[in-house]
Coordinates of C-alpha atoms and ligand atoms in Angstrom, one line a residue:
X1 CA 0.0 0.0 0.0
X2 CA 1.3 3.4 -1.0
X3 CA 0.6 6.2 1.4
X4 CA 1.1 9.8 1.1
X5 CA -0.6 13.0 2.4
X6 CA -1.7 11.5 5.7
X7 CA 1.3 12.3 7.8
X8 CA 0.3 15.8 8.6
X9 CA -3.2 14.9 9.5
X10 CA -2.0 12.0 11.7
X11 CA -0.1 14.4 13.8
X12 CA -3.3 16.2 14.6
X13 CA -4.9 13.1 16.0
X14 CA -4.8 12.3 19.7
X15 CA -2.0 9.8 20.4
X16 CA -3.1 6.2 20.2
X17 CA -1.8 4.4 23.2
X18 CA -2.6 1.1 24.8
X19 CA -5.8 2.8 26.0
X20 CA -7.2 2.4 22.4
X21 CA -10.7 1.1 22.5
X22 CA -9.7 -1.3 19.7
X23 CA -7.1 -3.3 21.7
X24 CA -7.9 -7.0 22.0
X25 CA -9.8 -8.2 25.0
X26 CA -7.7 -10.3 27.4
X27 CA -9.9 -13.4 27.1
X28 CA -9.0 -16.8 28.6
X29 CA -7.1 -19.0 26.2
X30 CA -9.0 -21.2 23.9
X31 CA -8.4 -24.9 24.3
X32 CA -9.6 -28.3 23.1
X33 CA -12.5 -27.9 25.6
X34 CA -13.5 -24.4 24.3
X35 CA -12.3 -23.7 20.8
X36 CA -11.1 -20.4 19.4
X37 CA -14.1 -20.3 17.1
X38 CA -16.4 -20.0 20.1
X39 CA -17.8 -23.5 19.7
X40 CA -17.4 -26.4 22.2
X41 CA -14.1 -28.0 21.5
X42 CA -13.5 -31.7 20.6
X43 CA -12.8 -32.4 24.3
X44 CA -15.7 -30.4 25.7
X45 CA -17.1 -32.1 28.7
X46 CA -19.7 -31.4 31.4
X47 CA -20.9 -33.4 34.4
X48 CA -24.2 -35.3 34.4
X49 CA -26.5 -35.2 37.4
X50 CA -29.7 -37.2 37.2
X51 CA -32.3 -37.4 40.0
X52 CA -34.9 -39.9 41.1
X53 CA -36.9 -38.1 43.7
X54 CA -39.8 -39.4 45.9
X55 CA -41.4 -36.5 47.8
X56 CA -44.5 -36.0 49.8
X57 CA -46.2 -32.8 51.0
X58 CA -48.1 -32.6 54.2
X59 CA -50.4 -29.7 53.6
X60 CA -51.4 -29.5 57.3
X61 CA -47.8 -28.6 58.3
X62 CA -46.6 -27.5 54.9
X63 CA -43.6 -29.9 55.4
X64 CA -42.1 -31.3 52.3
X65 CA -40.2 -34.6 52.8
X66 CA -38.2 -36.4 50.3
X67 CA -35.7 -39.1 49.4
X68 CA -33.6 -39.0 46.3
X69 CA -31.0 -40.9 44.3
X70 CA -28.5 -38.7 42.6
X71 CA -26.7 -40.4 39.7
X72 CA -23.6 -38.4 39.2
X73 CA -21.2 -39.1 36.3
X74 CA -17.7 -37.6 36.3
X75 CA -17.0 -36.7 32.7
X76 CA -14.1 -34.4 33.8
X77 CA -10.5 -35.4 33.5
X78 CA -10.1 -35.0 37.2
X79 CA -10.5 -37.4 40.1
X80 CA -12.9 -35.9 42.6
X81 CA -12.3 -36.3 46.3
X82 CA -15.5 -34.5 47.4
X83 CA -18.5 -33.0 45.8
X84 CA -20.4 -29.7 46.5
X85 CA -24.1 -29.8 46.9
X86 CA -26.6 -27.0 46.8
X87 CA -29.1 -26.9 49.7
X88 CA -30.9 -23.6 48.8
X89 CA -33.6 -23.8 51.5
X90 CA -30.9 -22.7 53.9
X91 CA -31.3 -19.2 52.5
X92 CA -34.1 -19.0 55.1
X93 CA -32.1 -20.7 57.9
X94 CA -31.4 -18.6 60.9
X95 CA -27.7 -18.3 60.3
X96 CA -27.9 -17.7 56.5
X97 CA -25.8 -15.0 54.9
X98 CA -29.0 -13.4 53.8
X99 CA -30.4 -13.2 57.4
X100 CA -27.2 -12.2 59.0
X101 CA -26.9 -9.2 56.7
X102 CA -30.6 -8.5 57.0
X103 CA -30.5 -6.4 53.8
X104 CA -33.5 -4.5 52.8
X105 CA -35.3 -5.5 49.6
X106 CA -33.7 -4.4 46.3
X107 CA -35.6 -1.5 44.9
X108 CA -35.5 -1.2 41.1
X109 CA -35.6 2.1 39.4
X110 CA -39.2 2.1 38.2
X111 CA -40.8 0.7 41.3
X112 CA -40.2 -3.0 41.3
X113 CA -39.1 -4.5 44.6
X114 CA -37.2 -7.7 44.9
X115 CA -37.1 -9.2 48.4
X116 CA -34.7 -12.1 48.5
X117 CA -35.4 -13.0 52.1
X118 CA -38.2 -15.2 53.3
X119 CA -39.6 -12.1 55.1
X120 CA -38.7 -13.3 58.6
X121 CA -39.7 -16.9 58.1
X122 CA -37.1 -19.2 59.7
X123 CA -36.7 -22.5 58.0
X124 CA -34.0 -24.3 56.2
X125 CA -33.4 -27.9 55.1
X126 CA -32.6 -30.9 57.3
X127 CA -30.5 -33.5 55.6
X128 CA -31.4 -36.8 57.3
X129 CA -29.1 -39.0 55.2
X130 CA -26.4 -38.5 52.5
X131 CA -25.0 -41.9 51.7
X132 CA -23.3 -43.9 49.0
X133 CA -23.3 -47.7 48.8
X134 CA -25.0 -47.8 52.2
X135 CA -22.3 -45.7 53.8
X136 CA -23.1 -42.4 55.4
X137 CA -20.8 -39.7 54.0
X138 CA -19.1 -36.9 55.9
X139 CA -20.6 -33.6 55.1
X140 CA -20.1 -30.0 56.1
X141 CA -22.7 -27.3 55.6
X142 CA -21.8 -23.8 54.6
X143 CA -25.2 -22.0 54.5
X144 CA -26.7 -22.9 51.1
X145 CA -23.7 -25.1 50.1
X146 CA -22.6 -28.4 51.5
X147 CA -19.3 -30.3 50.9
X148 CA -19.6 -34.1 50.9
X149 CA -16.5 -36.2 51.2
X150 CA -16.5 -39.2 48.9
X151 CA -15.5 -42.7 50.2
X152 CA -12.8 -42.9 47.5
X153 CA -11.8 -40.4 44.8
X154 CA -14.3 -40.5 41.9
X155 CA -12.1 -41.3 38.8
X156 CA -12.6 -39.7 35.4
X157 CA -15.4 -41.5 33.6
X158 CA -16.8 -43.1 36.8
X159 CA -20.2 -42.6 38.3
X160 CA -21.6 -42.6 41.9
X161 CA -25.1 -42.9 43.3
X162 CA -26.0 -40.8 46.3
X163 CA -28.8 -41.8 48.5
X164 CA -30.3 -38.7 50.2
X165 CA -33.1 -38.1 52.6
X166 CA -34.3 -34.5 53.5
X167 CA -37.1 -32.4 54.7
X168 CA -38.0 -28.7 55.0
X169 CA -40.9 -26.5 55.9
X170 CA -42.2 -24.7 52.8
X171 CA -41.8 -20.9 53.5
X172 CA -44.8 -18.7 52.6
X173 CA -42.4 -16.4 50.7
X174 CA -39.2 -18.1 49.5
X175 CA -37.2 -15.1 48.4
X176 CA -39.6 -14.4 45.5
X177 CA -38.7 -17.6 43.8
X178 CA -40.9 -20.2 45.5
X179 CA -43.5 -20.3 48.3
X180 CA -47.1 -20.9 49.1
X181 CA -50.5 -19.2 49.8
X182 CA -51.6 -20.9 53.0
X183 CA -52.1 -24.5 52.0
X184 CA -54.1 -23.7 48.9
X185 CA -51.3 -23.0 46.5
X186 CA -47.8 -24.4 46.5
X187 CA -45.1 -23.2 44.1
X188 CA -42.1 -25.4 44.8
X189 CA -38.5 -24.8 43.6
X190 CA -35.0 -24.9 45.1
X191 CA -36.4 -27.9 47.0
X192 CA -34.1 -30.9 46.6
X193 CA -30.3 -31.2 47.2
X194 CA -28.6 -30.9 43.9
X195 CA -25.0 -31.0 42.6
X196 CA -23.0 -27.8 42.1
X197 CA -21.5 -27.4 38.6
X198 CA -18.0 -28.7 38.2
X199 CA -16.4 -27.3 35.0
X200 CA -13.2 -26.7 33.2
X201 CA -13.1 -23.0 34.1
X202 CA -13.6 -22.8 37.8
X203 CA -13.6 -26.4 39.0
X204 CA -16.4 -26.4 41.6
X205 CA -18.8 -23.4 41.5
X206 CA -20.1 -23.2 45.1
X207 CA -21.0 -19.5 45.0
X208 CA -23.6 -19.2 47.8
X209 CA -27.2 -18.6 47.1
X210 CA -27.9 -15.3 48.9
X211 CA -30.5 -13.6 46.7
X212 CA -29.9 -11.7 43.5
X213 CA -27.7 -14.4 41.9
X214 CA -29.7 -17.2 40.3
X215 CA -28.6 -20.6 39.4
X216 CA -25.9 -22.6 37.6
X217 CA -27.0 -26.2 37.2
X218 CA -26.0 -29.5 35.6
X219 CA -28.2 -31.2 33.0
X220 CA -29.6 -34.6 33.5
X221 CA -32.8 -36.7 33.6
X222 CA -35.5 -36.6 36.3
X223 CA -37.8 -39.2 37.6
X224 CA -40.0 -37.7 40.2
X225 CA -43.0 -38.9 42.3
X226 CA -45.0 -36.5 44.3
X227 CA -47.6 -37.5 46.9
X228 CA -50.2 -34.9 47.7
X229 CA -53.8 -34.7 49.0
X230 CA -56.0 -36.3 46.4
X231 CA -57.8 -33.1 45.5
X232 CA -54.7 -31.2 44.4
X233 CA -53.9 -30.7 40.7
X234 CA -50.1 -30.7 39.9
X235 CA -48.3 -28.7 37.2
X236 CA -44.6 -29.6 36.8
X237 CA -41.5 -29.9 34.8
X238 CA -41.7 -33.2 33.0
X239 CA -44.3 -35.5 31.5
X240 CA -46.9 -37.3 33.7
X241 CA -46.3 -41.0 33.5
X242 CA -49.5 -42.2 35.2
X243 CA -52.2 -40.1 33.6
X244 CA -55.0 -42.7 34.3
X245 CA -54.2 -42.4 38.0
X246 CA -54.2 -38.7 38.3
X247 CA -56.6 -37.3 35.7
X248 CA -60.2 -38.2 35.1
X249 CA -61.3 -39.7 31.7
X250 CA -63.0 -36.4 30.8
X251 CA -59.9 -34.4 31.6
X252 CA -57.7 -36.7 29.5
X253 CA -60.2 -36.4 26.6
X254 CA -60.0 -32.5 26.8
X255 CA -56.2 -32.7 26.9
X256 CA -56.2 -34.8 23.7
X257 CA -58.4 -32.2 22.1
X258 CA -56.0 -29.4 23.2
X259 CA -53.1 -31.0 21.4
X260 CA -54.1 -29.5 18.1
X261 CA -56.2 -26.6 19.4
X262 CA -55.1 -23.1 18.4
X263 CA -57.4 -21.5 21.0
X264 CA -57.6 -22.6 24.6
X265 CA -59.5 -25.8 25.6
X266 CA -60.8 -25.4 29.1
X267 CA -59.4 -28.6 30.6
X268 CA -60.7 -27.5 34.0
X269 CA -63.4 -24.8 33.8
X270 CA -64.1 -22.1 36.3
X271 CA -67.1 -23.9 37.6
X272 CA -65.2 -27.2 38.0
X273 CA -62.3 -25.4 39.7
X274 CA -64.6 -23.7 42.1
X275 CA -66.4 -27.0 42.9
X276 CA -63.1 -28.9 43.3
X277 CA -61.8 -26.2 45.7
X278 CA -65.0 -26.3 47.7
X279 CA -64.8 -29.8 49.0
X280 CA -61.9 -31.8 50.5
X281 CA -61.1 -35.0 48.8
X282 CA -60.0 -37.8 51.2
X283 CA -56.7 -39.6 50.8
X284 CA -53.6 -38.9 48.7
X285 CA -52.6 -39.2 45.1
X286 CA -49.1 -39.9 43.7
X287 CA -48.0 -38.2 40.6
X288 CA -45.2 -39.7 38.5
X289 CA -43.3 -37.4 36.2
X290 CA -40.1 -37.7 34.1
X291 CA -38.0 -35.2 32.2
X292 CA -34.9 -35.4 30.0
X293 CA -32.2 -32.9 29.2
X294 CA -33.2 -30.4 31.9
X295 CA -31.2 -28.6 34.4
X296 CA -33.9 -28.3 37.1
X297 CA -37.3 -29.5 38.2
X298 CA -40.1 -27.4 39.8
X299 CA -43.7 -28.0 40.4
X300 CA -46.9 -26.3 41.7
X301 CA -50.0 -27.8 43.3
X302 CA -53.5 -26.5 44.3
X303 CA -57.0 -27.8 44.7
X304 CA -58.3 -24.6 43.1
X305 CA -56.6 -24.6 39.6
X306 CA -58.4 -23.7 36.4
X307 CA -56.5 -25.2 33.5
X308 CA -56.5 -24.0 29.9
X309 CA -54.5 -25.8 27.2
X310 CA -53.7 -25.5 23.5
X311 CA -51.1 -26.9 21.2
X312 CA -48.5 -25.6 18.9
X313 CA -46.1 -27.7 16.7
X314 CA -46.2 -30.6 19.1
X315 CA -45.9 -28.5 22.3
X316 CA -48.7 -28.5 24.8
X317 CA -49.3 -25.0 26.1
X318 CA -50.8 -25.0 29.6
X319 CA -52.0 -22.2 31.8
X320 CA -53.0 -22.9 35.4
X321 CA -54.7 -20.2 37.4
X322 CA -57.0 -19.6 40.4
X323 CA -60.7 -19.0 39.6
X324 CA -60.5 -15.3 40.5
X325 CA -57.3 -14.4 38.6
X326 CA -58.4 -11.4 36.5
X327 CA -56.9 -11.4 33.0
X328 CA -55.9 -15.1 32.7
X329 CA -58.4 -16.1 30.1
X330 CA -56.0 -14.5 27.6
X331 CA -52.9 -16.0 29.2
X332 CA -53.0 -19.2 27.1
X333 CA -53.1 -17.2 23.8
X334 CA -50.2 -15.1 25.2
X335 CA -48.2 -18.2 26.1
X336 CA -48.9 -19.9 22.7
X337 CA -47.8 -16.8 20.8
X338 CA -44.6 -16.6 22.9
X339 CA -43.6 -20.2 22.5
X340 CA -44.2 -19.9 18.7
X341 CA -42.4 -16.6 18.4
X342 CA -39.2 -17.7 20.2
X343 CA -39.3 -21.1 18.5
X344 CA -39.5 -19.5 15.0
X345 CA -37.1 -16.7 15.7
X346 CA -34.3 -18.5 17.7
X347 CA -34.7 -22.2 18.1
X348 CA -37.5 -24.7 18.3
X349 CA -38.8 -25.2 21.9
X350 CA -37.4 -28.6 22.8
X351 CA -39.7 -30.1 25.5
X352 CA -43.2 -31.6 25.3
X353 CA -45.0 -28.9 27.2
X354 CA -44.7 -25.2 28.2
X355 CA -46.7 -24.5 31.3
X356 CA -47.2 -21.4 33.4
X357 CA -48.8 -21.1 36.8
X358 CA -50.5 -18.0 38.2
X359 CA -49.7 -17.3 41.8
X360 CA -47.8 -15.4 44.4
X361 CA -44.4 -15.5 42.7
X362 CA -43.6 -12.2 40.9
X363 CA -42.1 -14.1 38.0
X364 CA -39.7 -17.1 38.0
X365 CA -38.6 -19.7 35.5
X366 CA -37.9 -23.4 35.5
X367 CA -37.6 -25.9 32.7
X368 CA -41.1 -26.3 31.1
X369 CA -42.6 -24.4 34.0
X370 CA -42.9 -20.7 35.0
X371 CA -44.5 -18.9 37.9
X372 CA -46.2 -15.7 37.0
X373 CA -48.5 -13.3 38.9
X374 CA -51.9 -12.0 37.7
X375 CA -51.4 -8.4 36.6
X376 CA -54.2 -6.0 35.7
X377 CA -52.5 -4.2 32.8
X378 CA -52.6 -6.3 29.7
X379 CA -49.2 -5.2 28.4
X380 CA -47.5 -5.9 31.7
X381 CA -49.2 -9.3 32.0
X382 CA -47.9 -10.2 28.6
X383 CA -44.5 -9.0 29.4
X384 CA -44.0 -11.0 32.6
X385 CA -45.6 -14.2 31.2
X386 CA -43.6 -13.9 28.0
X387 CA -40.3 -13.0 29.8
X388 CA -40.5 -16.1 32.0
X389 CA -41.0 -18.3 29.0
X390 CA -38.1 -16.5 27.3
X391 CA -35.9 -18.0 30.0
X392 CA -36.6 -21.4 28.4
X393 CA -34.1 -20.3 25.8
X394 CA -31.8 -18.5 28.3
X395 CA -30.8 -20.3 30.6
X396 CA -32.8 -23.5 30.3
X397 CA -31.6 -24.4 26.7
X398 CA -28.4 -22.3 26.7
X399 CA -27.2 -23.1 30.2
X400 CA -25.2 -20.1 31.2
X401 CA -23.9 -19.3 34.7
X402 CA -26.5 -17.0 36.1
X403 CA -24.8 -16.6 39.4
X404 CA -21.9 -14.9 37.7
X405 CA -23.2 -13.5 34.4
X406 CA -26.8 -12.2 34.6
X407 CA -26.3 -10.3 31.3
X408 CA -26.1 -13.7 29.6
X409 CA -29.4 -14.8 31.2
X410 CA -31.7 -11.9 32.1
X411 CA -30.0 -9.7 29.5
X412 CA -30.2 -12.0 26.5
X413 CA -33.7 -12.9 27.5
X414 CA -34.8 -9.3 27.8
X415 CA -33.4 -8.6 24.4
X416 CA -35.4 -11.4 22.7
X417 CA -38.4 -10.3 24.8
X418 CA -38.7 -7.0 23.0
X419 CA -39.1 -8.8 19.7
X420 CA -41.9 -10.9 21.2
X421 CA -43.7 -7.8 22.6
X422 CA -43.3 -6.0 19.3
X423 CA -44.9 -9.0 17.6
X424 CA -47.8 -9.5 20.0
X425 CA -48.7 -5.8 20.1
X426 CA -47.8 -5.2 16.4
X427 CA -49.5 -2.1 15.0
X428 CA -50.3 -0.6 18.4
X429 CA -48.5 2.4 19.9
X430 CA -47.1 0.2 22.6
X431 CA -45.8 -2.4 20.2
X432 CA -44.2 0.2 17.9
X433 CA -42.4 2.1 20.7
X434 CA -41.8 -0.4 23.5
X435 CA -38.1 -0.9 22.7
X436 CA -37.4 2.8 23.1
X437 CA -37.9 2.5 26.8
X438 CA -34.4 1.1 26.9
X439 CA -33.1 4.6 26.0
X440 CA -35.2 6.2 28.7
X441 CA -33.8 3.6 31.1
X442 CA -30.4 4.7 30.0
X443 CA -31.1 8.3 31.0
X444 CA -32.4 7.2 34.4
X445 CA -29.8 4.5 35.2
X446 CA -26.5 5.1 33.5
X447 CA -25.3 7.5 36.2
X448 CA -21.5 8.1 36.2
X449 CA -20.0 7.0 39.4
X450 CA -22.9 4.7 40.2
X451 CA -23.1 2.6 37.1
X452 CA -21.2 -0.7 37.2
X453 CA -19.8 -2.7 34.4
X454 CA -22.2 -5.5 33.1
X455 CA -19.6 -8.1 34.0
X456 CA -20.2 -7.4 37.7
X457 CA -21.7 -10.3 39.7
X458 CA -25.5 -9.9 40.4
X459 CA -25.0 -9.9 44.2
X460 CA -22.6 -6.9 43.8
X461 CA -24.9 -4.9 41.5
X462 CA -26.6 -1.8 42.9
X463 CA -29.0 -1.5 40.0
X464 CA -29.8 -5.0 38.9
X465 CA -32.6 -3.9 36.6
X466 CA -30.3 -1.8 34.5
X467 CA -27.2 -4.0 34.8
X468 CA -28.8 -7.4 34.3
X469 CA -31.8 -6.7 32.1
X470 CA -32.0 -3.3 30.3
X471 CA -28.4 -2.5 29.5
X472 CA -27.7 -5.9 27.9
X473 CA -30.9 -5.6 25.9
X474 CA -29.9 -2.1 24.7
X475 CA -26.4 -3.4 24.0
X476 CA -27.7 -6.2 21.7
X477 CA -30.2 -3.9 20.0
X478 CA -27.3 -1.5 19.2
X479 CA -25.2 -4.4 18.0
X480 CA -28.0 -5.6 15.7
X481 CA -29.2 -2.3 14.4
X482 CA -26.0 -0.2 14.2
X483 CA -23.1 -2.6 13.9
X484 CA -23.9 -6.0 12.3
X485 CA -27.3 -5.6 10.7
X486 CA -30.2 -7.8 11.5
X487 CA -29.4 -10.7 9.2
X488 CA -25.8 -11.1 10.4
X489 CA -26.7 -10.6 14.0
X490 CA -29.6 -13.1 14.0
X491 CA -27.5 -15.7 12.3
X492 CA -24.7 -15.3 14.8
X493 CA -27.0 -15.4 17.8
X494 CA -28.8 -18.4 16.5
X495 CA -25.5 -20.1 16.0
X496 CA -24.5 -19.3 19.6
X497 CA -27.7 -20.9 20.8
X498 CA -27.2 -24.0 18.5
X499 CA -23.6 -24.4 19.7
X500 CA -24.3 -24.1 23.4
X501 CA -27.7 -25.7 23.7
X502 CA -27.8 -27.9 26.9
X503 CA -24.2 -26.8 27.6
X504 CA -22.3 -24.3 29.7
X505 CA -21.0 -21.3 27.7
X506 CA -18.6 -18.7 29.2
X507 CA -18.6 -15.1 28.1
X508 CA -15.6 -15.8 25.8
X509 CA -17.5 -18.5 24.0
X510 CA -20.2 -15.9 23.2
X511 CA -17.7 -13.3 22.1
X512 CA -15.8 -15.7 19.9
X513 CA -18.9 -17.1 18.3
X514 CA -20.3 -13.6 17.5
X515 CA -16.9 -12.6 16.0
X516 CA -16.4 -15.8 14.0
X517 CA -19.9 -15.9 12.5
X518 CA -20.2 -12.2 11.8
X519 CA -16.6 -11.9 10.5
X520 CA -16.2 -8.8 12.7
X521 CA -13.7 -8.2 15.5
X522 CA -16.0 -7.0 18.2
X523 CA -13.6 -6.7 21.2
X524 CA -14.1 -2.9 21.1
X525 CA -17.8 -3.4 21.4
X526 CA -17.7 -5.7 24.4
X527 CA -15.1 -3.6 26.1
X528 CA -17.4 -0.5 25.9
X529 CA -20.6 -2.3 26.9
X530 CA -19.6 -5.1 29.2
X531 CA -16.2 -4.4 30.8
X532 CA -16.4 -0.7 31.3
X533 CA -19.1 1.9 31.8
X534 CA -17.9 3.9 28.8
X535 CA -20.3 6.6 27.7
X536 CA -21.1 7.5 24.1
X537 CA -20.9 11.1 22.9
X538 CA -20.7 11.5 19.1
X539 CA -20.5 15.0 17.8
X540 CA -20.3 17.0 14.7
X541 CA -17.8 19.9 15.1
X542 CA -18.1 21.7 11.8
X543 CA -18.7 21.3 8.1
X544 CA -16.8 22.8 5.2
X545 CA -17.5 22.7 1.5
X546 CA -14.3 21.9 -0.5
X547 CA -14.2 22.7 -4.2
X548 CA -17.5 22.3 -6.0
X549 CA -18.0 18.6 -5.4
X550 CA -16.9 17.7 -1.8
X551 CA -17.9 18.5 1.7
X552 CA -15.8 17.7 4.8
X553 CA -17.7 16.9 7.9
X554 CA -15.6 17.1 11.0
X555 CA -16.7 14.6 13.6
X556 CA -15.4 13.8 17.0
X557 CA -15.9 11.0 19.6
X558 CA -16.0 12.9 22.9
X559 CA -16.9 9.9 25.1
X560 CA -15.0 6.6 25.7
X561 CA -17.3 4.3 23.8
X562 CA -16.8 3.9 20.1
X563 CA -19.6 3.1 17.7
X564 CA -20.2 3.6 13.9
X565 CA -21.7 7.0 13.1
X566 CA -24.9 7.5 11.2
X567 CA -25.3 10.9 9.6
X568 CA -28.2 12.6 8.1
X569 CA -27.2 15.2 5.5
X570 CA -29.7 18.0 4.9
X571 CA -29.0 19.7 1.6
X572 CA -29.7 23.3 0.7
X573 CA -32.4 22.2 -1.8
X574 CA -34.3 20.6 1.1
X575 CA -33.5 17.0 0.2
X576 CA -32.0 14.6 2.8
X577 CA -29.7 11.6 2.8
X578 CA -28.5 9.2 5.4
X579 CA -24.9 7.8 5.4
X580 CA -23.3 5.3 7.7
X581 CA -19.6 5.4 8.6
X582 CA -18.0 2.2 9.9
X583 CA -16.5 2.1 13.3
X584 CA -13.0 1.9 11.8
X585 CA -13.3 5.7 11.5
X586 CA -12.1 5.9 15.1
X587 CA -9.0 3.6 14.5
X588 CA -6.6 6.5 14.5
X589 CA -8.1 8.5 17.3
X590 CA -11.2 10.4 18.5
X591 CA -11.5 12.8 15.5
X592 CA -12.5 12.0 12.0
X593 CA -13.0 14.0 8.8
X594 CA -15.7 12.5 6.6
X595 CA -15.0 13.5 3.0
X596 CA -18.3 13.3 1.3
X597 CA -18.5 13.5 -2.5
X598 CA -21.6 15.5 -3.0
X599 CA -22.2 18.2 -5.6
X600 CA -25.1 19.7 -3.6
X601 CA -24.4 22.2 -0.9
X602 CA -24.8 20.7 2.6
X603 CA -26.9 23.0 4.8
X604 CA -27.2 20.8 7.9
X605 CA -25.8 17.6 9.5
X606 CA -27.4 15.5 12.2
X607 CA -25.6 12.6 14.0
X608 CA -27.8 9.6 15.0
X609 CA -30.8 11.1 13.2
X610 CA -33.2 8.5 14.6
X611 CA -32.0 9.1 18.2
X612 CA -31.5 5.4 18.7
X613 CA -28.1 5.5 20.4
X614 CA -27.5 6.3 24.1
X615 CA -25.6 9.5 23.3
X616 CA -25.1 11.5 26.5
X617 CA -25.0 14.9 24.8
X618 CA -27.3 15.4 21.8
X619 CA -26.7 19.2 21.8
X620 CA -23.5 18.6 19.8
X621 CA -25.1 16.1 17.3
X622 CA -26.3 18.9 15.1
X623 CA -24.7 21.4 12.8
X624 CA -26.4 24.0 10.6
X625 CA -30.0 24.1 9.5
X626 CA -32.6 21.9 11.1
Ligands
ZN1 ZN1 -35.9 -13.1 34.2

């Protein structure tokens, strides 16, 4: 390449030092486990934890008692001398980190309140037995985590079966993620002892469950039996294996009808639900459920449930709700639209049913099952119901580490949620403008000195709504609309989902996949959005006509974040034109002269004409005539 002329102009640029926004990210080395393309490598491994659980609920005392066999397969190259087990009910034990700190509920900007305590309820789990091959194992509890010593090191490739017995009182309010309403509705999760993830990056991952951080779980199969009062209807992860024992012939016939129904079939009508709830049925009933390729298992039970069902592409769509839940007649249509939308846009929903239960939980996700409250405003009802189902893709299919990286869980989900809301409310003012609330959130939440990088752990985030949900959604929207274009972005994100379905991706796997599939080095983008709190301030400084056929537009990047620049040129004759300059414009520093070949005199220039970037100072985005 032959270069002349540019030496003088280079001297005018700010010096480019190792503070350049374009320097490479210091990512962990790729390996045969995680390859440099961002895909799982040829030696990728993850542990398997499969569960056979027998549990029974005493509704008089709300005590849940269970035994379980955990089949644990060590696919790692390491011999394991001990295992770590999660016992999350201890979040409400007297000596829990959560109770010792006694922190007030987390108030989100916008009014949402997250209380991760059990609101004063003292409970916790009792482990009555933790054995292998008939031998009780030594165990040490550390709050919500427990280390269990193995009788002999578990060799690579070997498996062990743990025999566990446990019980705990079900809290009325289990940190917003599980709980009950008296003994009329149980929403049960974080309920059985389960293995901590062991991986190639951190080894064991026993980060305590203290509230804001959600879950990081191994995949496996589940075989669960639940014994409850005979009048209770159960909704759960997994497929019912004994339908003739738990459902009446009429109910089974309606379910059959629902398989191909586009509109809800009332499997249990309001009148039937009211009648069921009004009388106590003697005795108990045992439900048998199985699930494959899931990372968790949750369930709900009530004698009061109404039940609507429909079908889409082989997936049974279920909505369970109490007879007086206000807007839930539409919930099944919302659920069906959501499952179809995410399936067609990102990846087919992989399990036989998608079920949501109306109740006290503000919104929580488990494989095949979500807990959602009844909300008066239709748009908000759709959002929460849809959002919890969005989690079937992140993190139920793509099993990211929620306890460290909420942006890969809540954030990715919130991004895809906007597409679903735009689809369901298409053509309405809400549907056409809902995504713009992310820019409003930016104004409210991206406060210098208070804002924290997205990479911050959830339990250390002061503004979880912004850092875990909204900013990642804005980030991916900007990446799609301003950097990669929709087609390239969608292809790369779909490929990320395909590569990491039912696996455990790390941030670097995501970055490498997006770069490899899009063909773009995006380190600068992730640095600005994830690893720093860089702010964007694009500006037009001046404009000068040169000769009769060129105009120089002098641009500057006054913040620390770099992005491509979109310019609207307004000509003297009243016409307008939009031009996009690639991000490489900032390669040499924070000033750039755009040399535009245009015979028409330029009367005005507007940077980011649609106002779609979080530019902190729009006053300098405009030059000349409006
Ligand atoms: Zn969520």
